[in-house]
């Protein structure tokens, strides 16, 4: 589908829901872009599993301090009051329910909130990292993803066919076509691209989309 949001636009939309004063873990790769679009005036403290709380934006090229990296091995800067701690303490924060939000990528999300994001079938080397801890330790879990795979198959499905990261853990999905909540074992459509019909969206979604009130227009800046 050609008429869809870019990864940066999806990240921008997800960033608009960051709550002031929240503690947030952003998954490696695409979800990290969300920090770039944090709304002005909101204070968000970012956590990374390798033991940093309160890191800031990526440094300018050539200004990296490679002793300061996140879990994805990307260089970061530090905000005033940032803290370093042992890897075990970092996971104690996760498992102890001290994170308000975790935002992760996905291979599949089921209508029940099940998440598969660490392995596609039996291919590749398993690398779940801290995702299993995050999806059950954070108070809320959201996903950012393209709505379909590269070959056009739905990523939002009735039941995941890939190995699960977590069961009934995702509550909101930001895709290249829509914003969808997971409530009561159902996909509830909240926003969609205004030029996209409900029928067209349903055709590329692997489970029924439910309506619970008006559906808003998914509006983002054209260039980011």
CSV table of C-alpha atoms in Angstrom, one decimal:
chain,number,residue,atom,x,y,z
A,1,UNK,CA,0.0,0.0,0.0
A,2,UNK,CA,1.6,3.2,-1.2
A,3,UNK,CA,-0.4,5.8,0.7
A,4,UNK,CA,0.8,5.2,4.2
A,5,UNK,CA,2.8,6.9,7.0
A,6,UNK,CA,6.5,6.7,7.2
A,7,UNK,CA,8.2,5.3,10.3
A,8,UNK,CA,9.0,8.9,11.4
A,9,UNK,CA,5.3,9.9,11.1
A,10,UNK,CA,4.2,6.8,13.1
A,11,UNK,CA,6.8,7.7,15.8
A,12,UNK,CA,5.5,11.3,15.8
A,13,UNK,CA,2.0,10.2,16.4
A,14,UNK,CA,3.0,7.8,19.2
A,15,UNK,CA,5.0,10.6,20.8
A,16,UNK,CA,1.9,12.8,21.1
A,17,UNK,CA,0.6,10.4,23.7
A,18,UNK,CA,3.7,10.5,26.0
A,19,UNK,CA,2.5,11.6,29.4
A,20,UNK,CA,4.2,14.4,31.4
A,21,UNK,CA,6.3,12.9,34.2
A,22,UNK,CA,6.3,9.4,32.8
A,23,UNK,CA,9.1,6.8,32.9
A,24,UNK,CA,9.4,5.2,29.4
A,25,UNK,CA,11.4,2.4,27.7
A,26,UNK,CA,11.6,2.6,24.0
A,27,UNK,CA,12.5,-0.5,22.1
A,28,UNK,CA,15.6,-0.8,20.0
A,29,UNK,CA,15.4,0.6,16.5
A,30,UNK,CA,12.3,2.2,15.1
A,31,UNK,CA,10.6,2.9,18.6
A,32,UNK,CA,13.6,4.9,19.6
A,33,UNK,CA,12.6,7.6,17.1
A,34,UNK,CA,9.7,8.5,19.4
A,35,UNK,CA,12.1,10.4,21.7
A,36,UNK,CA,12.9,12.8,18.8
A,37,UNK,CA,9.3,14.0,18.7
A,38,UNK,CA,8.6,14.3,22.4
A,39,UNK,CA,6.1,17.2,22.7
A,40,UNK,CA,7.6,20.4,24.1
A,41,UNK,CA,6.8,21.1,27.7
A,42,UNK,CA,6.5,17.4,28.7
A,43,UNK,CA,9.1,15.9,30.9
A,44,UNK,CA,9.7,12.2,30.1
A,45,UNK,CA,12.4,10.1,31.7
A,46,UNK,CA,13.8,7.4,29.4
A,47,UNK,CA,15.1,4.0,30.7
A,48,UNK,CA,17.4,1.6,29.0
A,49,UNK,CA,17.9,-2.0,30.1
A,50,UNK,CA,21.7,-1.7,30.1
A,51,UNK,CA,21.5,0.6,33.1
A,52,UNK,CA,20.8,4.3,32.4
A,53,UNK,CA,17.8,6.4,33.5
A,54,UNK,CA,17.4,9.9,32.2
A,55,UNK,CA,19.3,9.8,28.9
A,56,UNK,CA,18.7,12.4,26.2
A,57,UNK,CA,19.0,12.8,22.5
A,58,UNK,CA,21.6,11.2,20.3
A,59,UNK,CA,24.8,13.3,20.1
A,60,UNK,CA,25.9,15.1,17.0
A,61,UNK,CA,28.0,13.0,14.6
A,62,UNK,CA,31.6,13.0,15.8
A,63,UNK,CA,30.6,14.0,19.4
A,64,UNK,CA,29.8,10.5,20.6
A,65,UNK,CA,31.1,9.2,23.9
A,66,UNK,CA,31.0,5.4,23.4
A,67,UNK,CA,31.0,4.8,27.1
A,68,UNK,CA,27.4,6.3,27.0
A,69,UNK,CA,25.2,3.9,25.0
A,70,UNK,CA,21.7,2.5,25.2
A,71,UNK,CA,20.6,-1.1,25.0
A,72,UNK,CA,20.8,-0.9,21.2
A,73,UNK,CA,24.5,0.2,21.4
A,74,UNK,CA,23.6,3.7,20.1
A,75,UNK,CA,25.4,6.7,21.6
A,76,UNK,CA,23.2,8.8,23.9
A,77,UNK,CA,23.6,12.0,25.9
A,78,UNK,CA,22.6,12.5,29.5
A,79,UNK,CA,20.1,14.9,31.0
A,80,UNK,CA,20.7,16.5,34.4
A,81,UNK,CA,20.0,14.0,37.1
A,82,UNK,CA,20.7,11.0,34.9
A,83,UNK,CA,21.7,7.8,36.8
A,84,UNK,CA,23.7,4.7,36.1
A,85,UNK,CA,23.1,1.3,37.7
A,86,UNK,CA,23.8,-2.4,37.5
A,87,UNK,CA,22.1,-4.4,34.8
A,88,UNK,CA,20.3,-6.4,37.5
A,89,UNK,CA,18.9,-3.2,39.1
A,90,UNK,CA,17.7,-2.1,35.7
A,91,UNK,CA,15.7,-5.3,35.3
A,92,UNK,CA,14.4,-5.0,38.8
A,93,UNK,CA,12.9,-1.6,37.8
A,94,UNK,CA,11.3,-3.3,34.8
A,95,UNK,CA,10.0,-6.3,36.7
A,96,UNK,CA,8.9,-4.3,39.7
A,97,UNK,CA,6.4,-2.3,37.7
A,98,UNK,CA,8.2,1.0,37.8
A,99,UNK,CA,7.9,1.9,34.1
A,100,UNK,CA,4.8,3.7,33.0
A,101,UNK,CA,5.2,2.7,29.3
A,102,UNK,CA,7.1,0.5,27.0
A,103,UNK,CA,6.9,1.0,23.2
A,104,UNK,CA,8.1,-1.9,21.0
A,105,UNK,CA,8.1,-3.0,17.4
A,106,UNK,CA,6.2,-6.1,16.3
A,107,UNK,CA,6.1,-8.9,13.8
A,108,UNK,CA,2.5,-9.6,14.8
A,109,UNK,CA,-0.1,-8.4,17.3
A,110,UNK,CA,-3.2,-10.4,18.0
A,111,UNK,CA,-6.6,-9.0,18.8
A,112,UNK,CA,-6.2,-10.4,22.3
A,113,UNK,CA,-3.1,-8.2,22.9
A,114,UNK,CA,-0.6,-11.0,22.3
A,115,UNK,CA,2.7,-9.8,20.9
A,116,UNK,CA,5.2,-11.6,18.7
A,117,UNK,CA,8.3,-9.5,18.1
A,118,UNK,CA,11.5,-11.6,18.7
A,119,UNK,CA,11.6,-14.4,16.2
A,120,UNK,CA,9.9,-15.2,12.8
A,121,UNK,CA,9.3,-19.0,13.0
A,122,UNK,CA,12.5,-20.9,13.2
A,123,UNK,CA,14.6,-18.4,11.2
A,124,UNK,CA,17.6,-16.6,12.5
A,125,UNK,CA,19.2,-16.5,15.9
A,126,UNK,CA,16.8,-16.0,18.8
A,127,UNK,CA,17.4,-12.6,20.4
A,128,UNK,CA,14.5,-11.7,22.7
A,129,UNK,CA,16.6,-9.4,24.9
A,130,UNK,CA,14.6,-7.6,27.6
A,131,UNK,CA,11.3,-7.6,25.6
A,132,UNK,CA,9.7,-10.4,27.6
A,133,UNK,CA,10.4,-8.6,30.9
A,134,UNK,CA,9.2,-5.2,29.5
A,135,UNK,CA,5.9,-6.5,28.2
A,136,UNK,CA,4.9,-7.8,31.6
A,137,UNK,CA,6.7,-5.3,33.8
A,138,UNK,CA,5.6,-2.0,32.3
A,139,UNK,CA,2.3,-0.6,33.3
A,140,UNK,CA,1.3,-0.1,29.7
A,141,UNK,CA,2.7,-1.5,26.4
A,142,UNK,CA,2.2,0.0,23.0
A,143,UNK,CA,3.4,-1.0,19.6
A,144,UNK,CA,4.6,1.0,16.6
A,145,UNK,CA,4.7,-0.9,13.3
A,146,UNK,CA,3.8,-0.9,9.6
A,147,UNK,CA,0.3,-2.2,9.2
A,148,UNK,CA,1.4,-5.0,6.9
A,149,UNK,CA,4.5,-7.0,6.1
A,150,UNK,CA,6.8,-6.3,3.2
A,151,UNK,CA,4.8,-8.9,1.1
A,152,UNK,CA,1.4,-7.3,2.1
A,153,UNK,CA,0.4,-9.8,4.8
A,154,UNK,CA,-1.5,-8.4,7.9
A,155,UNK,CA,0.5,-7.8,11.1
A,156,UNK,CA,-2.6,-7.4,13.1
A,157,UNK,CA,-4.1,-10.8,13.3
A,158,UNK,CA,-6.7,-13.0,15.1
A,159,UNK,CA,-3.9,-15.2,16.5
A,160,UNK,CA,-0.1,-14.9,16.3
A,161,UNK,CA,1.6,-17.6,14.3
A,162,UNK,CA,5.1,-16.6,15.4
A,163,UNK,CA,6.6,-17.3,18.9
A,164,UNK,CA,5.1,-15.0,21.5
A,165,UNK,CA,6.9,-12.4,23.4
A,166,UNK,CA,4.0,-11.8,25.8
A,167,UNK,CA,0.3,-12.7,26.3
A,168,UNK,CA,-2.4,-10.1,26.5
A,169,UNK,CA,0.1,-7.3,27.0
A,170,UNK,CA,-0.4,-4.8,24.2
A,171,UNK,CA,-3.1,-2.1,24.7
A,172,UNK,CA,-2.5,0.3,21.7
A,173,UNK,CA,-1.0,-0.1,18.3
A,174,UNK,CA,0.2,2.8,16.1
A,175,UNK,CA,0.5,1.7,12.5
A,176,UNK,CA,1.2,3.2,9.1
A,177,UNK,CA,-2.6,3.4,8.5
A,178,UNK,CA,-4.3,3.7,11.9
A,179,UNK,CA,-4.3,3.9,15.6
A,180,UNK,CA,-6.0,0.9,17.2
A,181,UNK,CA,-6.7,0.0,20.8
A,182,UNK,CA,-7.0,-3.5,22.2
A,183,UNK,CA,-10.0,-3.8,24.5
A,184,UNK,CA,-11.8,-6.9,25.6
A,185,UNK,CA,-10.0,-9.1,23.1
A,186,UNK,CA,-10.9,-6.9,20.2
A,187,UNK,CA,-9.2,-4.4,17.9
A,188,UNK,CA,-11.0,-1.1,18.4
A,189,UNK,CA,-10.3,1.5,15.7
A,190,UNK,CA,-9.6,5.0,17.1
A,191,UNK,CA,-8.0,6.8,14.1
A,192,UNK,CA,-7.3,6.1,10.5
A,193,UNK,CA,-5.9,7.9,7.5
A,194,UNK,CA,-8.7,10.2,6.3
A,195,UNK,CA,-8.3,9.1,2.6
A,196,UNK,CA,-8.6,5.4,3.6
A,197,UNK,CA,-12.0,3.8,3.7
A,198,UNK,CA,-12.9,1.5,6.6
A,199,UNK,CA,-13.4,-1.3,4.0
A,200,UNK,CA,-9.9,-0.9,2.6
A,201,UNK,CA,-8.4,-0.8,6.1
A,202,UNK,CA,-10.3,-3.9,7.1
A,203,UNK,CA,-9.1,-5.7,4.0
A,204,UNK,CA,-5.4,-5.4,5.2
A,205,UNK,CA,-6.2,-6.3,8.8
A,206,UNK,CA,-6.2,-9.9,9.8
A,207,UNK,CA,-9.0,-9.6,12.4
A,208,UNK,CA,-12.2,-7.7,12.7
A,209,UNK,CA,-12.0,-3.9,13.5
A,210,UNK,CA,-14.6,-2.7,15.9
A,211,UNK,CA,-16.0,0.8,16.3
A,212,UNK,CA,-16.7,2.3,19.7
A,213,UNK,CA,-17.8,5.9,18.8
A,214,UNK,CA,-16.5,8.2,16.1
A,215,UNK,CA,-13.2,7.3,14.3
A,216,UNK,CA,-10.8,10.3,14.2
A,217,UNK,CA,-8.6,11.3,11.3
A,218,UNK,CA,-5.0,10.2,11.7
A,219,UNK,CA,-3.2,13.5,10.9
A,220,UNK,CA,0.5,13.9,11.1
A,221,UNK,CA,3.0,16.5,9.7
A,222,UNK,CA,3.7,15.8,6.0
A,223,UNK,CA,7.5,16.0,6.4
A,224,UNK,CA,9.5,15.1,9.5
